[in-house]
PDB file of N, CA, C and O in Angstrom:
ATOM      1  N   MET T   1      85.382 149.608  88.937  1.00 74.00           N
ATOM      2  CA  MET T   1      84.796 150.868  88.519  1.00 74.00           C
ATOM      3  C   MET T   1      83.767 151.336  89.557  1.00 74.00           C
ATOM      4  O   MET T   1      83.735 152.501  89.922  1.00 74.00           O
ATOM      5  N   ALA T   2      82.909 150.407  90.020  1.00 77.00           N
ATOM      6  CA  ALA T   2      81.901 150.778  91.016  1.00 77.00           C
ATOM      7  C   ALA T   2      82.572 151.194  92.315  1.00 77.00           C
ATOM      8  O   ALA T   2      82.137 152.147  92.964  1.00 77.00           O
ATOM      9  N   ALA T   3      83.625 150.485  92.684  1.00 80.00           N
ATOM     10  CA  ALA T   3      84.321 150.818  93.931  1.00 80.00           C
ATOM     11  C   ALA T   3      84.927 152.213  93.859  1.00 80.00           C
ATOM     12  O   ALA T   3      84.819 152.995  94.804  1.00 80.00           O
ATOM     13  N   ARG T   4      85.544 152.537  92.750  1.00 84.00           N
ATOM     14  CA  ARG T   4      86.184 153.851  92.607  1.00 84.00           C
ATOM     15  C   ARG T   4      85.179 154.972  92.377  1.00 84.00           C
ATOM     16  O   ARG T   4      85.268 156.034  92.983  1.00 84.00           O
ATOM     17  N   THR T   5      84.241 154.742  91.482  1.00 85.00           N
ATOM     18  CA  THR T   5      83.303 155.794  91.093  1.00 85.00           C
ATOM     19  C   THR T   5      82.193 156.011  92.118  1.00 85.00           C
ATOM     20  O   THR T   5      81.863 157.138  92.450  1.00 85.00           O
ATOM     21  N   LEU T   6      81.634 154.911  92.591  1.00 90.00           N
ATOM     22  CA  LEU T   6      80.475 154.995  93.480  1.00 90.00           C
ATOM     23  C   LEU T   6      80.835 154.818  94.947  1.00 90.00           C
ATOM     24  O   LEU T   6      79.983 154.989  95.808  1.00 90.00           O
ATOM     25  N   HIS T   7      82.078 154.429  95.196  1.00 90.00           N
ATOM     26  CA  HIS T   7      82.533 154.138  96.557  1.00 90.00           C
ATOM     27  C   HIS T   7      81.730 153.003  97.173  1.00 90.00           C
ATOM     28  O   HIS T   7      81.430 153.012  98.360  1.00 90.00           O
ATOM     29  N   TRP T   8      81.368 152.032  96.332  1.00 90.00           N
ATOM     30  CA  TRP T   8      80.626 150.858  96.797  1.00 90.00           C
ATOM     31  C   TRP T   8      81.601 149.824  97.326  1.00 90.00           C
ATOM     32  O   TRP T   8      82.659 149.589  96.756  1.00 90.00           O
ATOM     33  N   ARG T   9      81.209 149.163  98.401  1.00 91.00           N
ATOM     34  CA  ARG T   9      81.977 148.032  98.912  1.00 91.00           C
ATOM     35  C   ARG T   9      81.538 146.787  98.135  1.00 91.00           C
ATOM     36  O   ARG T   9      80.489 146.792  97.487  1.00 91.00           O
ATOM     37  N   PRO T  10      82.351 145.723  98.139  1.00 91.00           N
ATOM     38  CA  PRO T  10      82.003 144.534  97.341  1.00 91.00           C
ATOM     39  C   PRO T  10      80.589 144.018  97.585  1.00 91.00           C
ATOM     40  O   PRO T  10      79.874 143.691  96.623  1.00 91.00           O
ATOM     41  N   HIS T  11      80.156 143.940  98.828  1.00 92.00           N
ATOM     42  CA  HIS T  11      78.805 143.403  99.073  1.00 92.00           C
ATOM     43  C   HIS T  11      77.728 144.310  98.492  1.00 92.00           C
ATOM     44  O   HIS T  11      76.666 143.841  98.084  1.00 92.00           O
ATOM     45  N   GLU T  12      77.974 145.605  98.408  1.00 91.00           N
ATOM     46  CA  GLU T  12      76.997 146.524  97.806  1.00 91.00           C
ATOM     47  C   GLU T  12      76.937 146.310  96.294  1.00 91.00           C
ATOM     48  O   GLU T  12      75.861 146.340  95.699  1.00 91.00           O
ATOM     49  N   PHE T  13      78.112 146.096  95.700  1.00 91.00           N
ATOM     50  CA  PHE T  13      78.159 145.834  94.263  1.00 91.00           C
ATOM     51  C   PHE T  13      77.412 144.551  93.929  1.00 91.00           C
ATOM     52  O   PHE T  13      76.562 144.515  93.039  1.00 91.00           O
ATOM     53  N   TRP T  14      77.704 143.473  94.642  1.00 92.00           N
ATOM     54  CA  TRP T  14      77.099 142.175  94.335  1.00 92.00           C
ATOM     55  C   TRP T  14      75.615 142.128  94.671  1.00 92.00           C
ATOM     56  O   TRP T  14      74.876 141.303  94.110  1.00 92.00           O
ATOM     57  N   ALA T  15      75.145 142.983  95.535  1.00 92.00           N
ATOM     58  CA  ALA T  15      73.722 143.022  95.877  1.00 92.00           C
ATOM     59  C   ALA T  15      72.911 143.837  94.876  1.00 92.00           C
ATOM     60  O   ALA T  15      71.689 143.722  94.827  1.00 92.00           O
ATOM     61  N   ALA T  16      73.578 144.655  94.080  1.00 91.00           N
ATOM     62  CA  ALA T  16      72.889 145.521  93.119  1.00 91.00           C
ATOM     63  C   ALA T  16      72.496 144.742  91.862  1.00 91.00           C
ATOM     64  O   ALA T  16      73.212 143.843  91.431  1.00 91.00           O
ATOM     65  N   THR T  17      71.382 145.129  91.281  1.00 89.00           N
ATOM     66  CA  THR T  17      70.981 144.554  89.997  1.00 89.00           C
ATOM     67  C   THR T  17      71.734 145.287  88.886  1.00 89.00           C
ATOM     68  O   THR T  17      72.235 146.402  89.097  1.00 89.00           O
ATOM     69  N   PRO T  18      71.821 144.699  87.690  1.00 87.00           N
ATOM     70  CA  PRO T  18      72.456 145.409  86.583  1.00 87.00           C
ATOM     71  C   PRO T  18      71.805 146.773  86.308  1.00 87.00           C
ATOM     72  O   PRO T  18      72.491 147.746  86.013  1.00 87.00           O
ATOM     73  N   ALA T  19      70.496 146.843  86.435  1.00 82.00           N
ATOM     74  CA  ALA T  19      69.803 148.115  86.203  1.00 82.00           C
ATOM     75  C   ALA T  19      70.182 149.144  87.260  1.00 82.00           C
ATOM     76  O   ALA T  19      70.353 150.327  86.946  1.00 82.00           O
ATOM     77  N   GLU T  20      70.314 148.705  88.516  1.00 87.00           N
ATOM     78  CA  GLU T  20      70.715 149.625  89.585  1.00 87.00           C
ATOM     79  C   GLU T  20      72.128 150.139  89.354  1.00 87.00           C
ATOM     80  O   GLU T  20      72.413 151.326  89.547  1.00 87.00           O
ATOM     81  N   LEU T  21      73.024 149.257  88.930  1.00 87.00           N
ATOM     82  CA  LEU T  21      74.399 149.669  88.646  1.00 87.00           C
ATOM     83  C   LEU T  21      74.428 150.665  87.494  1.00 87.00           C
ATOM     84  O   LEU T  21      75.087 151.705  87.582  1.00 87.00           O
ATOM     85  N   ALA T  22      73.717 150.363  86.419  1.00 83.00           N
ATOM     86  CA  ALA T  22      73.677 151.269  85.269  1.00 83.00           C
ATOM     87  C   ALA T  22      73.107 152.625  85.655  1.00 83.00           C
ATOM     88  O   ALA T  22      73.634 153.662  85.253  1.00 83.00           O
ATOM     89  N   ALA T  23      72.055 152.630  86.447  1.00 81.00           N
ATOM     90  CA  ALA T  23      71.461 153.892  86.877  1.00 81.00           C
ATOM     91  C   ALA T  23      72.420 154.665  87.770  1.00 81.00           C
ATOM     92  O   ALA T  23      72.563 155.886  87.626  1.00 81.00           O
ATOM     93  N   ALA T  24      73.095 153.975  88.677  1.00 85.00           N
ATOM     94  CA  ALA T  24      74.032 154.646  89.575  1.00 85.00           C
ATOM     95  C   ALA T  24      75.204 155.244  88.813  1.00 85.00           C
ATOM     96  O   ALA T  24      75.736 156.285  89.192  1.00 85.00           O
ATOM     97  N   LEU T  25      75.594 154.607  87.720  1.00 83.00           N
ATOM     98  CA  LEU T  25      76.697 155.118  86.899  1.00 83.00           C
ATOM     99  C   LEU T  25      76.222 156.155  85.881  1.00 83.00           C
ATOM    100  O   LEU T  25      77.026 156.688  85.121  1.00 83.00           O
ATOM    101  N   GLY T  26      74.914 156.423  85.867  1.00 80.00           N
ATOM    102  CA  GLY T  26      74.384 157.425  84.950  1.00 80.00           C
ATOM    103  C   GLY T  26      74.263 156.927  83.526  1.00 80.00           C
ATOM    104  O   GLY T  26      74.217 157.723  82.593  1.00 80.00           O
ATOM    105  N   LEU T  27      74.199 155.616  83.344  1.00 78.00           N
ATOM    106  CA  LEU T  27      74.100 155.054  82.002  1.00 78.00           C
ATOM    107  C   LEU T  27      72.668 154.992  81.501  1.00 78.00           C
ATOM    108  O   LEU T  27      72.442 154.766  80.331  1.00 78.00           O
ATOM    109  N   LEU T  28      71.724 155.178  82.406  1.00 67.00           N
ATOM    110  CA  LEU T  28      70.310 155.184  82.032  1.00 67.00           C
ATOM    111  C   LEU T  28      69.700 156.531  82.390  1.00 67.00           C
ATOM    112  O   LEU T  28      69.909 157.032  83.482  1.00 67.00           O
ATOM    113  N   ALA T  29      68.951 157.072  81.475  1.00 63.00           N
ATOM    114  CA  ALA T  29      68.194 158.277  81.791  1.00 63.00           C
ATOM    115  C   ALA T  29      66.992 157.853  82.628  1.00 63.00           C
ATOM    116  O   ALA T  29      66.492 156.747  82.464  1.00 63.00           O
ATOM    117  N   PRO T  30      66.519 158.706  83.517  1.00 63.00           N
ATOM    118  CA  PRO T  30      65.358 158.329  84.331  1.00 63.00           C
ATOM    119  C   PRO T  30      64.192 157.880  83.466  1.00 63.00           C
ATOM    120  O   PRO T  30      63.853 158.522  82.481  1.00 63.00           O
ATOM    121  N   GLY T  31      63.625 156.744  83.804  1.00 62.00           N
ATOM    122  CA  GLY T  31      62.482 156.229  83.072  1.00 62.00           C
ATOM    123  C   GLY T  31      62.803 155.535  81.764  1.00 62.00           C
ATOM    124  O   GLY T  31      61.915 155.151  81.031  1.00 62.00           O
ATOM    125  N   SER T  32      64.099 155.336  81.464  1.00 60.00           N
ATOM    126  CA  SER T  32      64.449 154.733  80.181  1.00 60.00           C
ATOM    127  C   SER T  32      64.835 153.271  80.288  1.00 60.00           C
ATOM    128  O   SER T  32      65.350 152.705  79.343  1.00 60.00           O
ATOM    129  N   ALA T  33      64.599 152.651  81.425  1.00 58.00           N
ATOM    130  CA  ALA T  33      64.962 151.247  81.601  1.00 58.00           C
ATOM    131  C   ALA T  33      64.241 150.396  80.569  1.00 58.00           C
ATOM    132  O   ALA T  33      63.064 150.593  80.291  1.00 58.00           O
ATOM    133  N   GLN T  34      64.957 149.459  80.001  1.00 63.00           N
ATOM    134  CA  GLN T  34      64.387 148.565  79.011  1.00 63.00           C
ATOM    135  C   GLN T  34      63.518 147.526  79.703  1.00 63.00           C
ATOM    136  O   GLN T  34      63.840 147.077  80.790  1.00 63.00           O
ATOM    137  N   PRO T  35      62.431 147.109  79.069  1.00 65.00           N
ATOM    138  CA  PRO T  35      61.610 146.069  79.679  1.00 65.00           C
ATOM    139  C   PRO T  35      62.391 144.764  79.758  1.00 65.00           C
ATOM    140  O   PRO T  35      63.282 144.510  78.950  1.00 65.00           O
ATOM    141  N   GLY T  36      62.033 143.939  80.712  1.00 70.00           N
ATOM    142  CA  GLY T  36      62.706 142.664  80.874  1.00 70.00           C
ATOM    143  C   GLY T  36      62.329 141.678  79.787  1.00 70.00           C
ATOM    144  O   GLY T  36      61.496 141.946  78.925  1.00 70.00           O
ATOM    145  N   LEU T  37      62.932 140.532  79.841  1.00 71.00           N
ATOM    146  CA  LEU T  37      62.653 139.463  78.900  1.00 71.00           C
ATOM    147  C   LEU T  37      61.349 138.790  79.292  1.00 71.00           C
ATOM    148  O   LEU T  37      61.215 138.302  80.410  1.00 71.00           O
ATOM    149  N   ASP T  38      60.397 138.772  78.384  1.00 75.00           N
ATOM    150  CA  ASP T  38      59.135 138.118  78.710  1.00 75.00           C
ATOM    151  C   ASP T  38      59.206 136.630  78.358  1.00 75.00           C
ATOM    152  O   ASP T  38      60.155 136.157  77.739  1.00 75.00           O
ATOM    153  N   ARG T  39      58.207 135.879  78.772  1.00 83.00           N
ATOM    154  CA  ARG T  39      58.205 134.427  78.593  1.00 83.00           C
ATOM    155  C   ARG T  39      58.261 134.046  77.119  1.00 83.00           C
ATOM    156  O   ARG T  39      58.948 133.099  76.737  1.00 83.00           O
ATOM    157  N   ALA T  40      57.525 134.756  76.267  1.00 85.00           N
ATOM    158  CA  ALA T  40      57.504 134.431  74.830  1.00 85.00           C
ATOM    159  C   ALA T  40      58.881 134.622  74.207  1.00 85.00           C
ATOM    160  O   ALA T  40      59.336 133.796  73.406  1.00 85.00           O
ATOM    161  N   ALA T  41      59.554 135.694  74.569  1.00 81.00           N
ATOM    162  CA  ALA T  41      60.896 135.934  74.030  1.00 81.00           C
ATOM    163  C   ALA T  41      61.876 134.875  74.522  1.00 81.00           C
ATOM    164  O   ALA T  41      62.719 134.394  73.758  1.00 81.00           O
ATOM    165  N   LEU T  42      61.751 134.489  75.796  1.00 79.00           N
ATOM    166  CA  LEU T  42      62.609 133.434  76.338  1.00 79.00           C
ATOM    167  C   LEU T  42      62.366 132.127  75.595  1.00 79.00           C
ATOM    168  O   LEU T  42      63.312 131.414  75.244  1.00 79.00           O
ATOM    169  N   GLN T  43      61.121 131.813  75.334  1.00 86.00           N
ATOM    170  CA  GLN T  43      60.798 130.584  74.604  1.00 86.00           C
ATOM    171  C   GLN T  43      61.417 130.599  73.215  1.00 86.00           C
ATOM    172  O   GLN T  43      61.969 129.595  72.765  1.00 86.00           O
ATOM    173  N   ARG T  44      61.336 131.735  72.499  1.00 85.00           N
ATOM    174  CA  ARG T  44      61.935 131.827  71.171  1.00 85.00           C
ATOM    175  C   ARG T  44      63.443 131.612  71.237  1.00 85.00           C
ATOM    176  O   ARG T  44      64.018 130.928  70.391  1.00 85.00           O
ATOM    177  N   LEU T  45      64.098 132.185  72.247  1.00 81.00           N
ATOM    178  CA  LEU T  45      65.539 131.995  72.402  1.00 81.00           C
ATOM    179  C   LEU T  45      65.875 130.532  72.691  1.00 81.00           C
ATOM    180  O   LEU T  45      66.832 129.984  72.149  1.00 81.00           O
ATOM    181  N   MET T  46      65.070 129.890  73.532  1.00 84.00           N
ATOM    182  CA  MET T  46      65.313 128.493  73.878  1.00 84.00           C
ATOM    183  C   MET T  46      65.129 127.575  72.668  1.00 84.00           C
ATOM    184  O   MET T  46      65.840 126.580  72.526  1.00 84.00           O
ATOM    185  N   GLU T  47      64.213 127.911  71.788  1.00 86.00           N
ATOM    186  CA  GLU T  47      63.997 127.099  70.584  1.00 86.00           C
ATOM    187  C   GLU T  47      65.204 127.134  69.655  1.00 86.00           C
ATOM    188  O   GLU T  47      65.438 126.192  68.910  1.00 86.00           O
ATOM    189  N   HIS T  48      65.959 128.215  69.703  1.00 81.00           N
ATOM    190  CA  HIS T  48      67.144 128.349  68.848  1.00 81.00           C
ATOM    191  C   HIS T  48      68.413 127.847  69.522  1.00 81.00           C
ATOM    192  O   HIS T  48      69.454 127.801  68.890  1.00 81.00           O
ATOM    193  N   ASP T  49      68.330 127.470  70.777  1.00 75.00           N
ATOM    194  CA  ASP T  49      69.490 126.979  71.530  1.00 75.00           C
ATOM    195  C   ASP T  49      69.553 125.461  71.378  1.00 75.00           C
ATOM    196  O   ASP T  49      68.693 124.750  71.854  1.00 75.00           O
ATOM    197  N   HIS T  50      70.598 124.980  70.757  1.00 69.00           N
ATOM    198  CA  HIS T  50      70.728 123.551  70.505  1.00 69.00           C
ATOM    199  C   HIS T  50      71.168 122.773  71.739  1.00 69.00           C
ATOM    200  O   HIS T  50      71.011 121.565  71.797  1.00 69.00           O
ATOM    201  N   ASP T  51      71.731 123.449  72.735  1.00 66.00           N
ATOM    202  CA  ASP T  51      72.241 122.783  73.941  1.00 66.00           C
ATOM    203  C   ASP T  51      71.212 122.670  75.048  1.00 66.00           C
ATOM    204  O   ASP T  51      71.440 121.973  76.016  1.00 66.00           O
ATOM    205  N   ARG T  52      70.136 123.384  74.973  1.00 55.00           N
ATOM    206  CA  ARG T  52      69.104 123.448  76.012  1.00 55.00           C
ATOM    207  C   ARG T  52      69.576 122.799  77.245  1.00 55.00           C
ATOM    208  O   ARG T  52      69.179 122.415  78.168  1.00 55.00           O
TER     209      ARG T  52
END
C-alpha cells in the first residue's frame, strides 16, 4: 500500500515509524497523534502477562 500510494521504496517504508506511515496515509489529523505508552501503563500490562 505504501509503495503504491506513497511511492515509497522498501527502505523508506521500513525506516518510517507507525505514526509517520499513518500521517503520510492521511489516517491522522494534524495534532491528533495518540500519546505513547507510559511506564505505568506498561507495568500494568506486564502484570497481566503470564508469560513475561
